[in-house]
GROMACS .gro file of C-alpha atoms in nm:
model
  383
    1MET     CA    1  14.805 -10.729  -2.524
    2ASN     CA    2  14.498 -10.533  -2.478
    3ALA     CA    3  14.621 -10.144  -2.362
    4ALA     CA    4  14.428  -9.980  -2.640
    5SER     CA    5  14.086 -10.151  -2.518
    6GLY     CA    6  13.944  -9.811  -2.414
    7LEU     CA    7  14.097  -9.607  -2.724
    8ASN     CA    8  13.885  -9.536  -3.058
    9ARG     CA    9  14.008  -9.788  -3.286
   10GLN     CA   10  13.920  -9.570  -3.570
   11SER     CA   11  14.207  -9.324  -3.467
   12LEU     CA   12  14.470  -9.588  -3.445
   13ARG     CA   13  14.584  -9.649  -3.792
   14ALA     CA   14  14.942  -9.783  -3.896
   15ALA     CA   15  15.050  -9.844  -4.262
   16VAL     CA   16  15.369  -9.933  -4.443
   17MET     CA   17  15.481  -9.608  -4.651
   18THR     CA   18  15.748  -9.748  -4.828
   19PRO     CA   19  15.694  -9.927  -5.165
   20SER     CA   20  15.666 -10.336  -5.152
   21GLY     CA   21  15.946 -10.521  -5.218
   22ARG     CA   22  16.317 -10.563  -5.133
   23GLY     CA   23  16.435 -10.282  -4.951
   24ALA     CA   24  16.755 -10.186  -4.708
   25VAL     CA   25  16.497  -9.961  -4.486
   26ALA     CA   26  16.111  -9.973  -4.463
   27THR     CA   27  15.924  -9.693  -4.311
   28ILE     CA   28  15.580  -9.726  -4.100
   29LEU     CA   29  15.382  -9.426  -4.031
   30VAL     CA   30  15.187  -9.501  -3.698
   31GLU     CA   31  14.892  -9.260  -3.634
   32GLY     CA   32  14.715  -9.232  -3.293
   33ASP     CA   33  14.764  -9.181  -2.905
   34PRO     CA   34  15.108  -9.393  -2.877
   35SER     CA   35  15.051  -9.460  -2.506
   36PRO     CA   36  14.929  -9.823  -2.541
   37LEU     CA   37  15.293  -9.884  -2.681
   38ASP     CA   38  15.422  -9.782  -2.349
   39GLY     CA   39  15.128  -9.933  -2.136
   40VAL     CA   40  15.209 -10.310  -2.183
   41SER     CA   41  15.468 -10.515  -1.993
   42PRO     CA   42  15.732 -10.529  -2.112
   43PRO     CA   43  15.684 -10.200  -2.350
   44VAL     CA   44  15.670 -10.262  -2.741
   45PHE     CA   45  15.930 -10.013  -2.781
   46LEU     CA   46  16.265  -9.991  -2.566
   47ALA     CA   47  16.453  -9.696  -2.659
   48ALA     CA   48  16.841  -9.680  -2.604
   49ASN     CA   49  16.791  -9.372  -2.400
   50GLY     CA   50  16.546  -9.554  -2.157
   51LYS     CA   51  16.253  -9.283  -2.194
   52PRO     CA   52  15.916  -9.387  -2.318
   53ILE     CA   53  15.794  -9.304  -2.631
   54ASN     CA   54  15.571  -9.066  -2.515
   55SER     CA   55  15.840  -8.885  -2.337
   56GLN     CA   56  16.077  -8.858  -2.668
   57PRO     CA   57  16.099  -8.494  -2.830
   58ILE     CA   58  15.891  -8.416  -3.122
   59GLY     CA   59  16.097  -8.394  -3.443
   60ARG     CA   60  16.399  -8.615  -3.271
   61ILE     CA   61  16.494  -8.948  -3.375
   62CYS     CA   62  16.595  -9.219  -3.111
   63TYR     CA   63  16.753  -9.566  -3.162
   64GLY     CA   64  16.596  -9.872  -2.974
   65GLN     CA   65  16.481 -10.205  -3.001
   66TRP     CA   66  16.123 -10.328  -3.083
   67GLY     CA   67  16.029 -10.614  -2.884
   68VAL     CA   68  16.166 -10.837  -2.648
   69GLU     CA   69  16.505 -11.049  -2.733
   70PRO     CA   70  16.553 -11.129  -2.980
   71GLY     CA   71  16.423 -10.742  -3.077
   72GLU     CA   72  16.415 -10.582  -3.406
   73SER     CA   73  16.670 -10.265  -3.423
   74VAL     CA   74  16.438  -9.934  -3.511
   75VAL     CA   75  16.469  -9.585  -3.542
   76VAL     CA   76  16.154  -9.410  -3.430
   77CYS     CA   77  16.085  -9.065  -3.474
   78ARG     CA   78  15.796  -8.863  -3.316
   79LYS     CA   79  15.641  -8.627  -3.590
   80ALA     CA   80  15.339  -8.480  -3.389
   81PRO     CA   81  15.206  -8.590  -3.040
   82ASP     CA   82  14.982  -8.857  -3.229
   83GLN     CA   83  15.183  -8.947  -3.526
   84LEU     CA   84  15.528  -9.162  -3.530
   85GLU     CA   85  15.751  -9.314  -3.791
   86VAL     CA   86  15.917  -9.665  -3.731
   87HIS     CA   87  16.209  -9.732  -3.949
   88CYS     CA   88  16.315 -10.070  -3.943
   89HIS     CA   89  16.471 -10.345  -4.146
   90GLY     CA   90  16.337 -10.358  -4.488
   91GLY     CA   91  16.257 -10.757  -4.526
   92ARG     CA   92  15.902 -10.899  -4.455
   93ALA     CA   93  15.980 -11.040  -4.136
   94ALA     CA   94  16.096 -10.726  -3.949
   95ILE     CA   95  15.745 -10.525  -4.116
   96ASP     CA   96  15.519 -10.821  -4.024
   97ARG     CA   97  15.626 -10.834  -3.658
   98ILE     CA   98  15.565 -10.459  -3.604
   99LEU     CA   99  15.254 -10.469  -3.755
  100THR     CA  100  15.142 -10.795  -3.573
  101ASP     CA  101  15.223 -10.610  -3.253
  102LEU     CA  102  15.048 -10.270  -3.319
  103ALA     CA  103  14.745 -10.461  -3.447
  104ALA     CA  104  14.730 -10.660  -3.119
  105LEU     CA  105  14.761 -10.322  -2.941
  106GLY     CA  106  14.436 -10.197  -3.131
  107TRP     CA  107  14.627 -10.034  -3.443
  108GLN     CA  108  14.443 -10.094  -3.800
  109THR     CA  109  14.726 -10.218  -3.993
  110HIS     CA  110  14.801 -10.179  -4.364
  111THR     CA  111  15.057 -10.388  -4.505
  112GLY     CA  112  15.282 -10.355  -4.800
  113HIS     CA  113  15.048 -10.573  -5.054
  114ALA     CA  114  14.709 -10.576  -5.120
  115PRO     CA  115  14.515 -10.905  -5.025
  116SER     CA  116  14.325 -11.059  -5.297
  117THR     CA  117  14.036 -11.105  -5.045
  118LEU     CA  118  13.961 -10.731  -5.068
  119SER     CA  119  13.694 -10.568  -5.262
  120THR     CA  120  13.773 -10.407  -5.587
  121LEU     CA  121  13.749 -10.043  -5.463
  122ASP     CA  122  13.952 -10.111  -5.138
  123ARG     CA  123  14.218 -10.331  -5.329
  124GLU     CA  124  14.261 -10.006  -5.563
  125CYS     CA  125  14.286  -9.804  -5.239
  126ALA     CA  126  14.517 -10.027  -5.102
  127GLU     CA  127  14.731 -10.041  -5.413
  128ALA     CA  128  14.717  -9.650  -5.459
  129LEU     CA  129  14.874  -9.619  -5.097
  130MET     CA  130  15.151  -9.796  -5.177
  131ARG     CA  131  15.240  -9.606  -5.473
  132ALA     CA  132  15.242  -9.293  -5.259
  133THR     CA  133  15.569  -9.083  -5.291
  134THR     CA  134  15.488  -8.791  -5.013
  135ARG     CA  135  15.364  -8.811  -4.692
  136ARG     CA  136  15.088  -8.554  -4.776
  137THR     CA  137  14.950  -8.779  -5.052
  138ALA     CA  138  14.964  -9.069  -4.822
  139ALA     CA  139  14.770  -8.903  -4.545
  140VAL     CA  140  14.491  -8.879  -4.805
  141LEU     CA  141  14.516  -9.224  -4.935
  142LEU     CA  142  14.550  -9.368  -4.616
  143GLU     CA  143  14.210  -9.214  -4.538
  144GLN     CA  144  14.054  -9.360  -4.792
  145GLN     CA  145  14.196  -9.682  -4.744
  146SER     CA  146  14.070  -9.701  -4.427
  147GLY     CA  147  13.694  -9.725  -4.511
  148LEU     CA  148  13.598  -9.363  -4.581
  149LEU     CA  149  13.559  -9.398  -4.982
  150ARG     CA  150  13.396  -9.735  -4.924
  151SER     CA  151  13.163  -9.592  -4.682
  152THR     CA  152  13.059  -9.306  -4.895
  153VAL     CA  153  13.003  -9.516  -5.195
  154GLU     CA  154  12.764  -9.750  -5.031
  155GLU     CA  155  12.580  -9.451  -4.852
  156LEU     CA  156  12.492  -9.368  -5.224
  157LEU     CA  157  12.250  -9.670  -5.252
  158GLN     CA  158  12.053  -9.524  -4.934
  159HIS     CA  159  12.032  -9.165  -5.068
  160SER     CA  160  11.783  -9.041  -5.321
  161GLY     CA  161  11.685  -8.713  -5.491
  162ASP     CA  162  11.926  -8.426  -5.450
  163GLU     CA  163  12.085  -8.581  -5.146
  164ALA     CA  164  12.240  -8.861  -5.421
  165THR     CA  165  12.316  -8.608  -5.683
  166LEU     CA  166  12.523  -8.359  -5.433
  167GLN     CA  167  12.717  -8.670  -5.306
  168LEU     CA  168  12.774  -8.796  -5.666
  169GLU     CA  169  12.869  -8.442  -5.799
  170GLU     CA  170  13.121  -8.404  -5.474
  171LEU     CA  171  13.271  -8.750  -5.515
  172LEU     CA  172  13.318  -8.688  -5.899
  173ARG     CA  173  13.480  -8.323  -5.816
  174TRP     CA  174  13.769  -8.470  -5.663
  175GLY     CA  175  13.843  -8.746  -5.941
  176ARG     CA  176  14.114  -8.576  -6.119
  177PHE     CA  177  14.265  -8.490  -5.794
  178GLY     CA  178  14.243  -8.850  -5.669
  179LEU     CA  179  14.441  -8.958  -5.946
  180HIS     CA  180  14.685  -8.741  -5.908
  181LEU     CA  181  14.758  -8.860  -5.561
  182THR     CA  182  14.990  -9.150  -5.740
  183GLN     CA  183  15.008  -8.959  -6.054
  184PRO     CA  184  15.207  -8.642  -6.024
  185TRP     CA  185  15.082  -8.325  -6.176
  186ARG     CA  186  15.266  -8.271  -6.501
  187VAL     CA  187  15.413  -7.904  -6.579
  188ALA     CA  188  15.563  -7.811  -6.891
  189LEU     CA  189  15.802  -7.536  -6.979
  190ILE     CA  190  15.760  -7.395  -7.291
  191GLY     CA  191  15.968  -7.099  -7.478
  192ARG     CA  192  16.220  -7.057  -7.740
  193PRO     CA  193  16.586  -7.191  -7.755
  194ASN     CA  194  16.813  -7.046  -7.507
  195VAL     CA  195  16.568  -6.866  -7.289
  196GLY     CA  196  16.669  -7.039  -6.957
  197LYS     CA  197  16.432  -7.350  -6.942
  198SER     CA  198  16.681  -7.595  -6.844
  199SER     CA  199  16.812  -7.351  -6.596
  200LEU     CA  200  16.486  -7.290  -6.450
  201ILE     CA  201  16.386  -7.661  -6.393
  202ASN     CA  202  16.733  -7.709  -6.245
  203ALA     CA  203  16.618  -7.440  -5.996
  204LEU     CA  204  16.286  -7.573  -5.911
  205LEU     CA  205  16.428  -7.924  -5.839
  206GLY     CA  206  16.726  -7.772  -5.645
  207TYR     CA  207  16.946  -7.987  -5.834
  208THR     CA  208  17.112  -8.027  -6.189
  209ARG     CA  209  16.884  -8.240  -6.402
  210SER     CA  210  16.897  -8.063  -6.765
  211ILE     CA  211  17.254  -7.990  -6.925
  212VAL     CA  212  17.266  -7.592  -6.966
  213TYR     CA  213  17.477  -7.460  -7.281
  214ASP     CA  214  17.453  -7.143  -7.438
  215GLN     CA  215  17.402  -7.294  -7.795
  216PRO     CA  216  17.034  -7.285  -7.876
  217GLY     CA  217  16.829  -7.641  -7.895
  218THR     CA  218  17.063  -7.815  -7.678
  219THR     CA  219  16.795  -7.978  -7.522
  220ARG     CA  220  16.651  -8.233  -7.782
  221ASP     CA  221  16.440  -8.449  -7.585
  222ILE     CA  222  16.238  -8.412  -7.267
  223VAL     CA  223  16.364  -8.376  -6.981
  224THR     CA  224  16.182  -8.471  -6.665
  225GLY     CA  225  16.237  -8.445  -6.300
  226GLU     CA  226  16.014  -8.511  -6.027
  227THR     CA  227  15.976  -8.342  -5.682
  228ALA     CA  228  15.726  -8.196  -5.460
  229PHE     CA  229  15.593  -7.846  -5.376
  230ASP     CA  230  15.401  -7.833  -5.035
  231GLY     CA  231  15.381  -8.218  -5.059
  232TRP     CA  232  15.229  -8.246  -5.366
  233PRO     CA  233  15.400  -8.433  -5.616
  234VAL     CA  234  15.486  -8.267  -5.946
  235GLU     CA  235  15.669  -8.339  -6.254
  236LEU     CA  236  15.855  -8.053  -6.454
  237CYS     CA  237  15.898  -8.125  -6.834
  238ASP     CA  238  16.198  -7.952  -7.000
  239THR     CA  239  16.084  -7.946  -7.343
  240ALA     CA  240  16.276  -7.905  -7.682
  241GLY     CA  241  16.290  -7.547  -7.774
  242LEU     CA  242  16.004  -7.477  -8.017
  243ARG     CA  243  16.150  -7.341  -8.324
  244ALA     CA  244  16.207  -7.498  -8.719
  245ALA     CA  245  16.473  -7.754  -8.635
  246GLU     CA  246  16.725  -7.849  -8.939
  247GLU     CA  247  16.840  -8.164  -8.790
  248SER     CA  248  16.604  -8.491  -8.746
  249LEU     CA  249  16.704  -8.551  -8.402
  250GLU     CA  250  16.631  -8.218  -8.269
  251ALA     CA  251  16.275  -8.227  -8.505
  252GLN     CA  252  16.159  -8.535  -8.278
  253GLY     CA  253  16.255  -8.374  -7.973
  254ILE     CA  254  16.010  -8.084  -8.049
  255SER     CA  255  15.723  -8.335  -8.177
  256LYS     CA  256  15.766  -8.506  -7.828
  257ALA     CA  257  15.742  -8.147  -7.654
  258ARG     CA  258  15.391  -8.065  -7.836
  259GLU     CA  259  15.258  -8.385  -7.734
  260ILE     CA  260  15.383  -8.323  -7.385
  261LEU     CA  261  15.226  -7.943  -7.387
  262GLU     CA  262  14.878  -8.107  -7.491
  263THR     CA  263  14.875  -8.330  -7.199
  264ALA     CA  264  15.062  -8.082  -6.938
  265ASP     CA  265  14.816  -7.996  -6.616
  266LEU     CA  266  15.020  -7.644  -6.644
  267ARG     CA  267  15.230  -7.489  -6.902
  268LEU     CA  268  15.500  -7.230  -6.820
  269ILE     CA  269  15.586  -7.000  -7.064
  270LEU     CA  270  15.913  -6.852  -7.012
  271LEU     CA  271  16.040  -6.517  -7.158
  272ASP     CA  272  16.393  -6.349  -7.146
  273ARG     CA  273  16.358  -6.037  -7.016
  274SER     CA  274  16.707  -5.930  -7.139
  275GLU     CA  275  16.608  -5.941  -7.501
  276PRO     CA  276  16.334  -5.790  -7.704
  277ILE     CA  277  16.015  -5.966  -7.734
  278PRO     CA  278  15.987  -6.146  -8.059
  279PRO     CA  279  15.678  -6.231  -8.264
  280GLU     CA  280  15.741  -6.583  -8.165
  281ASP     CA  281  15.668  -6.519  -7.764
  282VAL     CA  282  15.349  -6.346  -7.842
  283GLU     CA  283  15.225  -6.627  -8.066
  284LEU     CA  284  15.316  -6.861  -7.776
  285ILE     CA  285  15.081  -6.670  -7.523
  286ALA     CA  286  14.824  -6.615  -7.791
  287THR     CA  287  14.833  -6.993  -7.838
  288TRP     CA  288  14.820  -7.096  -7.473
  289PRO     CA  289  14.665  -6.808  -7.317
  290GLU     CA  290  14.548  -6.984  -6.967
  291SER     CA  291  14.961  -7.077  -6.934
  292LEU     CA  292  15.141  -6.906  -6.646
  293VAL     CA  293  15.404  -6.675  -6.806
  294VAL     CA  294  15.726  -6.673  -6.616
  295ILE     CA  295  15.988  -6.351  -6.706
  296ASN     CA  296  16.326  -6.516  -6.665
  297LYS     CA  297  16.691  -6.344  -6.632
  298VAL     CA  298  16.561  -6.039  -6.442
  299ASP     CA  299  16.949  -6.032  -6.303
  300LEU     CA  300  17.015  -5.877  -6.613
  301PRO     CA  301  16.980  -5.526  -6.786
  302PRO     CA  302  16.600  -5.538  -6.902
  303ALA     CA  303  16.542  -5.495  -7.271
  304TRP     CA  304  16.138  -5.404  -7.193
  305THR     CA  305  15.979  -5.372  -6.868
  306GLU     CA  306  15.560  -5.434  -6.919
  307LEU     CA  307  15.363  -5.717  -7.043
  308GLU     CA  308  15.001  -5.724  -7.045
  309HIS     CA  309  14.965  -6.082  -6.983
  310PRO     CA  310  15.004  -6.183  -6.599
  311SER     CA  311  15.322  -6.301  -6.506
  312VAL     CA  312  15.585  -6.387  -6.220
  313THR     CA  313  15.944  -6.247  -6.245
  314VAL     CA  314  16.231  -6.482  -6.151
  315SER     CA  315  16.599  -6.545  -6.225
  316ALA     CA  316  16.678  -6.917  -6.257
  317THR     CA  317  17.061  -6.815  -6.221
  318THR     CA  318  17.021  -6.655  -5.885
  319GLY     CA  319  16.718  -6.798  -5.735
  320GLU     CA  320  16.506  -6.481  -5.718
  321GLY     CA  321  16.153  -6.545  -5.752
  322ILE     CA  322  16.137  -6.923  -5.767
  323ASP     CA  323  15.986  -6.951  -5.424
  324ASP     CA  324  15.684  -6.750  -5.550
  325LEU     CA  325  15.684  -6.926  -5.921
  326ALA     CA  326  15.603  -7.246  -5.702
  327ARG     CA  327  15.330  -7.099  -5.478
  328GLN     CA  328  15.156  -6.976  -5.798
  329MET     CA  329  15.230  -7.295  -5.971
  330MET     CA  330  15.062  -7.500  -5.691
  331GLN     CA  331  14.763  -7.232  -5.665
  332ARG     CA  332  14.709  -7.308  -6.023
  333LEU     CA  333  14.737  -7.679  -6.025
  334ILE     CA  334  14.564  -7.732  -5.656
  335PRO     CA  335  14.304  -7.430  -5.622
  336GLU     CA  336  14.150  -7.617  -5.338
  337VAL     CA  337  14.272  -7.861  -5.084
  338PRO     CA  338  14.030  -8.125  -4.965
  339SER     CA  339  13.929  -8.108  -4.613
  340GLU     CA  340  14.012  -8.424  -4.366
  341GLY     CA  341  13.744  -8.667  -4.381
  342THR     CA  342  13.680  -8.584  -4.783
  343ALA     CA  343  13.615  -8.926  -4.973
  344ILE     CA  344  13.812  -8.898  -5.307
  345PRO     CA  345  13.808  -9.176  -5.576
  346VAL     CA  346  14.132  -9.288  -5.654
  347ALA     CA  347  14.135  -9.489  -5.969
  348ALA     CA  348  14.010  -9.452  -6.298
  349ARG     CA  349  13.784  -9.713  -6.286
  350GLN     CA  350  13.596  -9.585  -5.978
  351ILE     CA  351  13.577  -9.229  -6.165
  352SER     CA  352  13.406  -9.424  -6.489
  353ARG     CA  353  13.142  -9.620  -6.253
  354LEU     CA  354  13.034  -9.316  -6.042
  355GLN     CA  355  12.991  -9.124  -6.385
  356GLU     CA  356  12.784  -9.414  -6.511
  357ALA     CA  357  12.580  -9.392  -6.177
  358ALA     CA  358  12.542  -9.033  -6.258
  359ARG     CA  359  12.423  -9.070  -6.594
  360ALA     CA  360  12.182  -9.345  -6.458
  361PHE     CA  361  12.022  -9.118  -6.192
  362SER     CA  362  11.982  -8.812  -6.441
  363GLU     CA  363  11.771  -9.032  -6.629
  364ASN     CA  364  11.564  -9.161  -6.345
  365ASP     CA  365  11.693  -9.520  -6.400
  366ARG     CA  366  11.718  -9.641  -6.041
  367GLU     CA  367  11.837  -9.987  -6.142
  368ALA     CA  368  12.112  -9.883  -6.361
  369PHE     CA  369  12.229  -9.618  -6.070
  370GLU     CA  370  12.253  -9.919  -5.810
  371VAL     CA  371  12.415 -10.145  -6.074
  372ALA     CA  372  12.664  -9.900  -6.132
  373ILE     CA  373  12.729  -9.813  -5.761
  374LEU     CA  374  12.772 -10.204  -5.692
  375ARG     CA  375  13.035 -10.219  -5.995
  376CYS     CA  376  13.230  -9.927  -5.833
  377LEU     CA  377  13.239 -10.113  -5.481
  378GLU     CA  378  13.296 -10.453  -5.663
  379GLU     CA  379  13.367 -10.539  -6.028
  380PRO     CA  380  13.245 -10.854  -6.140
  381GLN     CA  381  13.512 -11.108  -6.283
  382ALA     CA  382  13.487 -11.169  -6.605
  383ASP     CA  383  13.354 -11.482  -6.765
   0.00000   0.00000   0.00000
């Protein structure tokens, strides 16, 4: 197989998108011009409808066989002209066969495990890719795994002066974003009991995750649910109603809620427009002024209409305003999305080493700077 000899190998990438381990179905994302798959005899993929991959409609799935008899039964879907998904049996034999064929045709393949021969940085990138939960985060991580992050860090050893400073600042600027590619952004809902936090989290998730009752204090523990907005993973935390609790179980839930609030990436303060604003709500806004205020129950007759603090209005019951709320949440969480080709550290260890390099560079300690960069690439083994 050598149908891709004239193509840019850097543009041909394939990666297992499903977690490692046993599973019923595995998904392999194949990026690049798919014509090499049709250009060998016999074709790598034999569709049941008899059409080559390049002739399959985009967005439609097709059943077929991968390889000659005995072939692997697969389902293929072209997501874009240069991107397709191959869904096969989740066992290693089927995955390895498909990846081997792709590698023979020129694709850079990324398996569901990180070989021990990889450098520390490359291994971290591979492991991060395996933990990706959305297509969008996987695409960013696949770029880093394909050598983008490593080459950018290596280039620092050739830089000096402002060039090195700017490159380090750019890498560190995306550090927090990089960690969230495998750890969802955390959004905590704050509010008095019975203002509709459970109903709102259910509306945002699109399914019932919190039990909703009229009794204040029903949510006695942290109820979480993970979803994705615009391809970015988000964990929603439905905290216990913040009030003076009479029962120890409820008090424990409130204590956990305060811990969540301290570490959340974004806080939503939920108000009930159908009731007069109590002093507790004013205090919440004063305590967490950077929060996004959400005015709930706009489907009911209002007890007040104006609020000086910027806010978004919703009805968790009818769904009114939920899309706008999700949009504003993501604007707060990710005010800027990195462009394609941006090097992004994806592990806390990488960020720590880059910070060490930045400190050494600011102190004109070239030796310490180079040591930190080299350790970012390959962490020395402990004796």
